[in-house]
Every structure is written in structure tokens, then in C-alpha cells.
Short mmCIF file of C-alpha atoms and ligand atoms in Angstrom, two decimals:
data_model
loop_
_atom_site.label_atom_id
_atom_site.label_comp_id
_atom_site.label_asym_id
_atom_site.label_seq_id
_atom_site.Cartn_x
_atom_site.Cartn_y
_atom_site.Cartn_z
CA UNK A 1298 101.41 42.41 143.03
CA UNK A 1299 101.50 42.86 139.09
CA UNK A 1300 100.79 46.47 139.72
CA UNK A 1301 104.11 46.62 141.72
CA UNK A 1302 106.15 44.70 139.47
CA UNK A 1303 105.00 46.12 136.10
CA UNK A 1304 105.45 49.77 138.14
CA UNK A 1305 109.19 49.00 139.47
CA UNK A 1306 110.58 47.05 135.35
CA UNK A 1307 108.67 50.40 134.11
CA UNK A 1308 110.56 52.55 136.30
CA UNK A 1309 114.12 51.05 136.23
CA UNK A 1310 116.15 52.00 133.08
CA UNK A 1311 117.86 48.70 131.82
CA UNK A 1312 117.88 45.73 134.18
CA UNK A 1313 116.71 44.53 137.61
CA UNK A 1314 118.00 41.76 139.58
CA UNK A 1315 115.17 39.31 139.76
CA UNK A 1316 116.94 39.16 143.50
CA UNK A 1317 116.35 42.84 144.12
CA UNK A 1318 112.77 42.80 142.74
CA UNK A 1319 111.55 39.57 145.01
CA UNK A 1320 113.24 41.19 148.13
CA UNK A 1321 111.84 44.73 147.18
CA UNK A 1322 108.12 42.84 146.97
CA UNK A 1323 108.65 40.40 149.23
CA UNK A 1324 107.79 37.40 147.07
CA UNK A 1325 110.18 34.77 145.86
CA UNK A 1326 111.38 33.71 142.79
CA UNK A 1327 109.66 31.50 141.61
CA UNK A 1328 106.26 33.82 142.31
CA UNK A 1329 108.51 36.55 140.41
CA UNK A 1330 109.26 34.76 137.56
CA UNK A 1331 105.18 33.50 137.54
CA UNK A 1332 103.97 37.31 136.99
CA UNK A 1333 106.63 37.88 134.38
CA UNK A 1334 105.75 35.18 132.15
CA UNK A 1335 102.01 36.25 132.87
CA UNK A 1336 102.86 39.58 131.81
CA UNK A 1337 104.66 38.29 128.59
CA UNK A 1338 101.34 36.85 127.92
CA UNK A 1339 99.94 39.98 127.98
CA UNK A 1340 102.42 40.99 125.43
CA UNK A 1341 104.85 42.41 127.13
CA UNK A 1342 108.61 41.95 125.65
CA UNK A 1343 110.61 41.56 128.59
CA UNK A 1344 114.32 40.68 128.13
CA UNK A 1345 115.69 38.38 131.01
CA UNK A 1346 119.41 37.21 130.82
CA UNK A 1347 121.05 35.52 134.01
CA UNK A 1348 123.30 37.46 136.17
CA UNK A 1349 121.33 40.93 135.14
CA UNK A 1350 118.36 40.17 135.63
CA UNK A 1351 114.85 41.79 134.12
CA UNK A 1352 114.32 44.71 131.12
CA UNK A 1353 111.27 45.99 130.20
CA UNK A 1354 111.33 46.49 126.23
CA UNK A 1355 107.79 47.07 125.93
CA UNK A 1356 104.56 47.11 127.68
CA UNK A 1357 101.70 44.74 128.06
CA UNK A 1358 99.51 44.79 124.42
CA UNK A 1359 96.61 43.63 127.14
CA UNK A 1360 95.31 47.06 129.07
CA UNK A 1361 94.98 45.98 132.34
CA UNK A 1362 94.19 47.99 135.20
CA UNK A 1363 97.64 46.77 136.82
CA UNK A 1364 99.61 48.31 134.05
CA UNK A 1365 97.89 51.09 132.71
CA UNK A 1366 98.53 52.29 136.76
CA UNK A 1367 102.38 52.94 135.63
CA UNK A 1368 101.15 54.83 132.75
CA UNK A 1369 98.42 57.57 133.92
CA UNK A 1370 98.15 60.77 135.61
CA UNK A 1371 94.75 60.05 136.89
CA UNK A 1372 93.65 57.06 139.41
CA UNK A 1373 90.33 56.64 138.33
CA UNK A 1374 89.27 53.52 139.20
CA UNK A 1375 89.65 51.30 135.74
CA UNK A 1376 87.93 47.71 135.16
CA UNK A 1377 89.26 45.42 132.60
CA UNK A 1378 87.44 42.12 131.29
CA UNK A 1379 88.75 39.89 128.21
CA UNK A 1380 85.09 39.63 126.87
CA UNK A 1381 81.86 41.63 127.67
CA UNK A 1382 78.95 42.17 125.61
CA UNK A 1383 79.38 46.10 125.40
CA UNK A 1384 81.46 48.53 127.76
CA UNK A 1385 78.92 50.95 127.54
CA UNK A 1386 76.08 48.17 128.85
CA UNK A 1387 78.76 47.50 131.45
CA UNK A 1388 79.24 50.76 132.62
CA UNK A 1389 75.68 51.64 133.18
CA UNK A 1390 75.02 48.42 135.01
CA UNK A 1391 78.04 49.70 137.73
CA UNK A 1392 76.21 53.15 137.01
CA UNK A 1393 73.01 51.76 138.74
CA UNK A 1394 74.81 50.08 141.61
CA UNK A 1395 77.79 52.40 142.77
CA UNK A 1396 77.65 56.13 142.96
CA UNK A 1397 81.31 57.01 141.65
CA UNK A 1398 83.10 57.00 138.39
CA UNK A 1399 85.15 54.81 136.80
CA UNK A 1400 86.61 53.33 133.51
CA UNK A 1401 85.78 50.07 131.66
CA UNK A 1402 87.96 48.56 129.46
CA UNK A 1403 87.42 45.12 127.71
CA UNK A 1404 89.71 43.25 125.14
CA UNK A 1405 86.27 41.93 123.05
CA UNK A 1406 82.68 43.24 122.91
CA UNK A 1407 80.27 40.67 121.51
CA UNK A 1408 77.32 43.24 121.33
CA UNK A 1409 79.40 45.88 120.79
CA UNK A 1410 77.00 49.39 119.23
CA UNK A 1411 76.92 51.97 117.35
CA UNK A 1412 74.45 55.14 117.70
CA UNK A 1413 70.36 54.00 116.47
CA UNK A 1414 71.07 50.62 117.49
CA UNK A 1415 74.10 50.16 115.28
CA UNK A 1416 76.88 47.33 115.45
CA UNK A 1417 79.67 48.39 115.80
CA UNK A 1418 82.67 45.15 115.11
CA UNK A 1419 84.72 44.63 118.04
CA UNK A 1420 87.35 41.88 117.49
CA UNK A 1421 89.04 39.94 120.33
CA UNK A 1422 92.08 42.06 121.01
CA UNK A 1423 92.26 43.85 117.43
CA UNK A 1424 90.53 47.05 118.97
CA UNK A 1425 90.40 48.79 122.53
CA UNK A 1426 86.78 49.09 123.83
CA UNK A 1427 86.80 51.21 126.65
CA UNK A 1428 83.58 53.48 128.02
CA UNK A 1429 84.20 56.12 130.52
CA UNK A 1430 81.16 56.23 133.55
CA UNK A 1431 81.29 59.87 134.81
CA UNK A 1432 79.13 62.46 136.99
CA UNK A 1433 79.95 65.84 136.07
CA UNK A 1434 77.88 68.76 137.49
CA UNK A 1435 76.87 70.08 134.17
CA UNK A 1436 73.51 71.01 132.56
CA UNK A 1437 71.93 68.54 130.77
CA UNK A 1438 71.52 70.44 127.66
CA UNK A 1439 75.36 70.26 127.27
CA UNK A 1440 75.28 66.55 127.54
CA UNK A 1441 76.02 66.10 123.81
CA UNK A 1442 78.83 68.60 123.62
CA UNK A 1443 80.89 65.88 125.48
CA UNK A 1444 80.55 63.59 122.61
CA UNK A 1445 82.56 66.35 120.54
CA UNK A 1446 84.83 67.07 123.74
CA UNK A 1447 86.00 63.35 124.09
CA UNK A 1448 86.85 63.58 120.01
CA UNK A 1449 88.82 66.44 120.80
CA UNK A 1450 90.78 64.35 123.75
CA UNK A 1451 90.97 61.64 121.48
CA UNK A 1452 92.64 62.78 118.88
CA UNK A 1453 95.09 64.21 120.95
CA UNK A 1454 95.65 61.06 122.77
CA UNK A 1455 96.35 59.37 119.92
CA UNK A 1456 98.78 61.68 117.71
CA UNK A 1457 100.17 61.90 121.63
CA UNK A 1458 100.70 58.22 121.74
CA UNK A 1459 101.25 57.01 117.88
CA UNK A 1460 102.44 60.49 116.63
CA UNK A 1461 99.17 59.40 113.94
CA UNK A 1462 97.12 62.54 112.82
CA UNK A 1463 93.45 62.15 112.81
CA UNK A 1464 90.43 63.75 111.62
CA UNK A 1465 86.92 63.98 113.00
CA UNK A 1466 83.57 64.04 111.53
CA UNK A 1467 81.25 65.59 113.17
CA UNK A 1468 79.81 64.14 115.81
CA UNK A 1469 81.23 61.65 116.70
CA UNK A 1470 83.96 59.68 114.19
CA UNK A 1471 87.73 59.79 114.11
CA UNK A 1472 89.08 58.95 110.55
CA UNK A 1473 92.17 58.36 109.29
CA UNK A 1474 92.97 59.14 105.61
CA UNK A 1475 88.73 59.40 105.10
CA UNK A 1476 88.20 56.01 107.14
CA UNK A 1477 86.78 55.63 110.22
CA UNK A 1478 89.34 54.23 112.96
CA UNK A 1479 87.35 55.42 115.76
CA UNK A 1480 83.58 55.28 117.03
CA UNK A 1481 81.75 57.32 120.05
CA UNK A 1482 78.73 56.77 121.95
CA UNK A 1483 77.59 58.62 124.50
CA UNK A 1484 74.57 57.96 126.56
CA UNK A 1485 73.56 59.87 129.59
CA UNK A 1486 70.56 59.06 132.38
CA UNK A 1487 68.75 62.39 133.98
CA UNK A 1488 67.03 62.28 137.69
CA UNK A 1489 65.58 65.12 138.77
CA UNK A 1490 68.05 67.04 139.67
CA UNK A 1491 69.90 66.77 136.40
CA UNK A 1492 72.77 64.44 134.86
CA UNK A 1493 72.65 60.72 136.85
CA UNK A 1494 75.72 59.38 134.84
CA UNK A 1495 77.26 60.04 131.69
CA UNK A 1496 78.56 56.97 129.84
CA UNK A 1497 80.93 57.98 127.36
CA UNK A 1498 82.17 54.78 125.15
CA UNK A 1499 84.73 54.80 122.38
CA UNK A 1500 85.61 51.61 120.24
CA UNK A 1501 89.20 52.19 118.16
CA UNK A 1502 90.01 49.91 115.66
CA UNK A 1503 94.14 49.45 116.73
CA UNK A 1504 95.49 46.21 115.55
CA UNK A 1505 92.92 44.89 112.60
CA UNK A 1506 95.54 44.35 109.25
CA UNK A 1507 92.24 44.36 107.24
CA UNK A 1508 88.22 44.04 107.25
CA UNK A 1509 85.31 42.24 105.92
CA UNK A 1510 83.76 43.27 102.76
CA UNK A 1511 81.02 45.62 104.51
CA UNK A 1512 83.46 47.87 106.57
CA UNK A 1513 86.65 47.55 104.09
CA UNK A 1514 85.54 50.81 101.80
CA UNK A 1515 85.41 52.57 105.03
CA UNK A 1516 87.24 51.91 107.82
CA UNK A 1517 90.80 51.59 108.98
CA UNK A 1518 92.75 50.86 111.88
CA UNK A 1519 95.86 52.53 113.64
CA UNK A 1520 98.26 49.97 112.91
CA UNK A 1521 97.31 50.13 109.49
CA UNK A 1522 98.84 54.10 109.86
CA UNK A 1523 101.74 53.39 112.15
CA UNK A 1524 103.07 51.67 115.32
CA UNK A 1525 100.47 51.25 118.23
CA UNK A 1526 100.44 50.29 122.03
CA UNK A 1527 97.29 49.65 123.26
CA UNK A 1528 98.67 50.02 126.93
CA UNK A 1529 100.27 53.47 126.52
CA UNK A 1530 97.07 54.32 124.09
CA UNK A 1531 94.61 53.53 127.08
CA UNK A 1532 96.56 55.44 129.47
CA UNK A 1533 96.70 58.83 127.00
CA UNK A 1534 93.13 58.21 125.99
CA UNK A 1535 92.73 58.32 130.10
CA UNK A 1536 94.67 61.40 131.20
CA UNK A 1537 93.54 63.08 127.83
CA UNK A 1538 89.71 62.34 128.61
CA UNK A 1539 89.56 63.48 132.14
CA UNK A 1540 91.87 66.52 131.75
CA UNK A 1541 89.30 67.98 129.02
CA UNK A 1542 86.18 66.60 130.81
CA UNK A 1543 87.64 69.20 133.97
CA UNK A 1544 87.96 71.70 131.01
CA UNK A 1545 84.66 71.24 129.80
CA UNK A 1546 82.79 70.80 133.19
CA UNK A 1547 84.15 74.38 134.13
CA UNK A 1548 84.27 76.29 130.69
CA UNK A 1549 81.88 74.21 128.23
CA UNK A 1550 82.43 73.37 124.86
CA UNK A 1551 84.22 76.56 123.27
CA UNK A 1552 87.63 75.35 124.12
CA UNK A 1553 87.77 72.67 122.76
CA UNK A 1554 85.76 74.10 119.12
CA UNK A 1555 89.17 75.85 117.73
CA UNK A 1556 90.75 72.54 117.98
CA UNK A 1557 87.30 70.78 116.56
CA UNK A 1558 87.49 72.83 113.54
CA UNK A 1559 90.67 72.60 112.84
CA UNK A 1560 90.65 68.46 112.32
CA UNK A 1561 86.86 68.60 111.01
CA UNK A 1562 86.72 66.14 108.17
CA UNK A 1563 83.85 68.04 106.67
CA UNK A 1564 83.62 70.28 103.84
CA UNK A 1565 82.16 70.90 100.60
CA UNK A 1566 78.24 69.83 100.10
CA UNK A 1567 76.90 68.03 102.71
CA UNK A 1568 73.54 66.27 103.94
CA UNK A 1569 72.42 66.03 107.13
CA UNK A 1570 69.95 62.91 108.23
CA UNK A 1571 67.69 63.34 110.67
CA UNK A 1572 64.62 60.33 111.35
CA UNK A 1573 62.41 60.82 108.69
CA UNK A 1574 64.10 64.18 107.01
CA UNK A 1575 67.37 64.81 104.77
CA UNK A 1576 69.00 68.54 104.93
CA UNK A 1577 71.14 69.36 101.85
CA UNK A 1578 73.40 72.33 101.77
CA UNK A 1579 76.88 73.57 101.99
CA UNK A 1580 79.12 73.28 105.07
CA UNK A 1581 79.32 76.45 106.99
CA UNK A 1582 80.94 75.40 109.90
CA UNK A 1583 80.30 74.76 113.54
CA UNK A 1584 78.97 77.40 116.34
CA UNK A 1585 81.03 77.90 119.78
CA UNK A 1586 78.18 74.97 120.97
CA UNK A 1587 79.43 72.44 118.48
CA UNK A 1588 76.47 72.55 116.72
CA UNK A 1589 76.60 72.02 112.86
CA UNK A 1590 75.89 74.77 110.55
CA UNK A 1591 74.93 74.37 106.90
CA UNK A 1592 73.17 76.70 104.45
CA UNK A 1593 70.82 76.18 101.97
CA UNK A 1594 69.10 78.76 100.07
CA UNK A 1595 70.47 81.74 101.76
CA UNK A 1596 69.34 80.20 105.20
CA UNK A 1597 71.83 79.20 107.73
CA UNK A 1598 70.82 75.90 109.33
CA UNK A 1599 71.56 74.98 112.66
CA UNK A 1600 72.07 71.17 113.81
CA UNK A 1601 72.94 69.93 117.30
CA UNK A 1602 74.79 66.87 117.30
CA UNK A 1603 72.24 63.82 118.47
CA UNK A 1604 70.86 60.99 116.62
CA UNK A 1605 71.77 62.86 113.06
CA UNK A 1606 73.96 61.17 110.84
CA UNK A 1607 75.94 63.81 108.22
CA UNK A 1608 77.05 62.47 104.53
CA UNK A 1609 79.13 64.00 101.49
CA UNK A 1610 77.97 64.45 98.30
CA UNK A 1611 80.28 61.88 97.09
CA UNK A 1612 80.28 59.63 99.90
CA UNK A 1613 80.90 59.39 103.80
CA UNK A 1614 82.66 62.63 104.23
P1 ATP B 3020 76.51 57.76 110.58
O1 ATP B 3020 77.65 58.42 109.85
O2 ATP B 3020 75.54 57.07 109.70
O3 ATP B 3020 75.86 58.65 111.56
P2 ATP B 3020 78.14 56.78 112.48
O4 ATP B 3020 79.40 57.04 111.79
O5 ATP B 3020 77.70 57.72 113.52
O6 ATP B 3020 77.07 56.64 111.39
P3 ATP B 3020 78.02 54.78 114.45
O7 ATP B 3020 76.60 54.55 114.73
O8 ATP B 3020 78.84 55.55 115.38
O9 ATP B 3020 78.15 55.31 112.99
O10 ATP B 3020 78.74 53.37 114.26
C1 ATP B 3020 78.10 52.27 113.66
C2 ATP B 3020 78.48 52.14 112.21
O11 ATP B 3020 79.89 52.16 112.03
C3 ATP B 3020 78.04 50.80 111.66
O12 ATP B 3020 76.78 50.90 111.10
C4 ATP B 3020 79.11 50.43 110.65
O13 ATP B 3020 78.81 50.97 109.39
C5 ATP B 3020 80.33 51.14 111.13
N1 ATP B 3020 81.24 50.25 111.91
C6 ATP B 3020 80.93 49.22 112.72
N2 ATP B 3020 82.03 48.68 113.28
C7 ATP B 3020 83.07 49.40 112.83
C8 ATP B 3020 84.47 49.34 113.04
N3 ATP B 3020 85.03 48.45 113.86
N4 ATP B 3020 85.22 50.25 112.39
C9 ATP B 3020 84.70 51.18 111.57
N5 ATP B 3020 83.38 51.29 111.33
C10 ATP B 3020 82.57 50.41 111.94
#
């Protein structure tokens, strides 16, 4: 019933009679005026006045399924939960059980990780956690191009929905002004006949005004760069993620690289970390495969984005 609602105050311009909307639903008004005030706890401004009727000023700041609906292109099925200990954990749990795809969305992780085991901070309602569980017919070898892909989508979701222009470092960071705003983790399960699932999870720092002492040198959030919805975020993030996974399950990673190199954070002298081993050279950019190339001694070295973590000479770009 939300759906309908949030769908019909979305699509009117100005007001709707509160008559006009119960009739329309077939609900009355006192089970009208119940959602609304449930959606204005989801953050939605919505202007009543008597006589007029309902407005819409703004959507939901809570990405519900229900809303984000009236936003997207797509109708993959999408989850959302106030609290769960990591999309990505949550995603490959429905992975085991259900054979489609879907999207999982939560407004807290309390386990919430980074690549090697990593933390990665995931306030109650300060950031949108959301992990994408997909099946696309592609060779496994190309699973970690997707990590670049989705950075690709990302970016443009979010200069699409906040008009804020981002960077990436390569692999798998968004930064804003040299901080990170955005991680990506993408895990993947084989069977024999190649790719299971892909779980592709992204936590973006949206609301946070500031952060503790260990992440303030280096991170930053959207709202600290401009004016953010995370309902009409989700939904971009959405259409922009499955219209470049169709992209990329058809024509692979170069499309997407022009576009990678252009925002690439990444210049100058760089190392690259691998377990065990530290590559030092200069930045010579990235192959049509999205792997990283750096030389070194008149040797061009070639590294494919996985568990390798890439630092500046002067710091984390
Ligand atoms: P590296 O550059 O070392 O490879 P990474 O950038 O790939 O690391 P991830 O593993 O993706 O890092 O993310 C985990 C790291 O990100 C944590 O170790 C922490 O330093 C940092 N981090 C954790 N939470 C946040 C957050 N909400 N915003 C920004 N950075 C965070």
C-alpha cells in the first residue's frame, strides 16, 4: 500500500486530495493519513494543508523497497532491513537459498567489511549499505573487472544524483577531494560450471558531518560535498549498476576503462601491496582489462586488481 501511495504523491505535481487518494486505493482516511505520517518518519517532507490535500516536497531519507519502486528503471527485487550485520553476508545467505538476483539494502551494518577482513564503519542511517546479488553469464576470470565496472556506475550515479564529482582509486575506492566516501567489495562463489553468484557490496558514507580520529585524515562523506538523498541515490546507484553490468556482461571491461581513466585518482609514484611483497614504481596507467600498470626500472608491471592494496608516495593516493 506504501508502494502505491509514495508512487501516486511522487507522480502528482502539487497536491492530492487525501479524498481522491483513499478512493483511488481504496483505504480510508484514517489508514491514509497512518502511511503518511509513517512515511514522514522515513523522512519524507510532505506538506498537508486542509482543503488541498497532500504534496510531496521530498522523498523518504529511509530507502525502502516501497519507495525506491517510484524511483528506478529496473524491478529487481530490493530487500531493505534497519540493521544487519553486513549486506554482503546477507546477500550470500539469500545466494545459497534462492536462485535469482536481487538487491540488499540496510540502514546499519554492525559487521560491516572491508577487503582482507577489514572494517569498514557503517553508522545507523549516516551511510547507505547496499550489496547487489547477481548471476551474470561471464567467465570467471573477469570476475574482478566488475569491481572496477560498479566504480564506473557509481560515480555516475552519484554526480547523476548530487551533481558531486568523484574520483576513483583503483580498485575499488571512490574519493572525494583525496578522501574516501565510498568502499567496494566484491565476492564471487564458482561451481563447476563457472560464476554461482556475484555479490557486489558498496558502503557510501552520505550523511556523516564528521569522523572519529582513525578515519578523519581520510575519509569524507557526500553531504560533507553537497546536498544528498539517499532515496533518489539508491535508485541511480540501481539503474546505473544494472545498466553497466548488461554492458559489461556483453562487451567486458573496455567500455567502461575510458571513463575509469579519466576519474583515476592515481598518479605520480606509486606502490603496490601485495601479501608479503611491495612494488614501487611510477604510474603508467591501466590496460583495456583494468589491470594496473606501473614501471620500474624500464619494466612495465602488470597488476590485476584482487587483494592488492595501491599507496602514494606521500600518502593514500
Ligand atoms: P587499501 O587502500 O589498503 O587497499 P582499501 O581502500 O581497499 O584499502 P577497504 O578494505 O576497501 O580499504 O576498506 C576498509 C578500510 O577503509 C578500513 O581499513 C578503514 O581504513 C577504511 N574505512 C572503514 N570504514 C570507512 C568509512 N566509513 N569511510 C571511509 N573509510 C573507511
Amino acid at each position: 500500500m506504501r508502494q502505491k501511495i509514495y508512487a501516486q504523491l511522487k507522480n502528482t505535481d502539487g497536491f492530492i486530495s487525501g479524498e481522491t487518494l483513499s478512493t483511488a486505493l481504496g483505504i480510508t482516511r484514517a489508514a491514509l493519513w497512518k502511511h503518511i505520517n509513517a512515511m514522514k518518519t522515513d523522512g519524507a517532507l510532505i506538506e498537508s494543508v486542509t482543503s488541498r490535500g497532500y504534496r510531496l516536497i521530498s522523498p523518504p531519507t529511509v530507502p525502502r523497497a516501497e519507495y525506491l519502486a517510484a524511483h528506478t528503471r529496473h524491478d529487481m527485487p530490493v530487500y531493505y532491513k534497519p540493521s544487519v550485520t553486513s549486506t554482503n553476508d546477507v546477500a550470500k545467505t539469500a545466494a545459497q537459498s534462492e536462485p535469482g538476483e536481487a538487491v540488499f539494502i540496510a540502514g546499519q551494518q554492525t559487521a560491516g567489511k572491508g577487503r582482507k577482513g577489514r572494517t569498514w564503519v557503517s553508522p545507523k542511517n549516516a551511510g547507505l549499505y547496499m550489496s547487489f546479488l547477481v548471476r551474470p553469464s561471464i567467465e570467471p576470470a573477469r570476475v574482478s573487472g566488475l569491481t572496477l565496472m560498479a566504480a564506473v556506475a557509481l560515480s555516475d550515479a552519484i554526480q547523476a544524483a548530487t551533481g558531486i564529482h568523484t574520483q576513483i582509486k583503483w580498485p575499488n575506492d571512490i574519493l572525494i577531494g583525496g578522501k574516501k566516501a565510498v568502499g567496494i567489495l566484491t565476492e564471487s562463489l564458482l561451481n563447476m560450471d563457472g560464476i554461482d553468484y556475484i555479490v557486489c557490496g558498496m558502503g557510501i558514507n552520505v550523511a556523516q558531518k564528521s569522523f572519529d580520529d582513525e578515519l578523519k585524515e581520510k575519509a569524507t562523506s557526500l553531504t560533507m560535498h553537497g546536498k544528498t538523498n539517499t532515496t533518489e541515490l539508491a535508485a541511480a546507484i540501481i539503474d546505473a549498476f544494472l545498466d553497466a553490468l548488461d554492458i559489461f556482461t556483453r562487451d567486458g571491461l573496455s567500455p567502461f576503462m575510458s571513463a575509469f581513466r579519466a576519474r583515476s585518482a592515481i598518479s605520480g609514484r606509486v606502490s603496490v601491496i601485495s601479501p608479503g611483497h611491495r612494488d614501487t614504481g611510477d604510474f603508467a596507467g591501466f590496460d583495456d582489462d583494468g589491470a594496473l600498470l606501473i614501471e620500474s626500472g624500464g619494466q612495465t608491471k602488470r597488476f590485476i586488481a584482487g587483494e592488492v592494496s595501491l599507496r602514494g608516495e606521500n600518502g593514500y593516493v
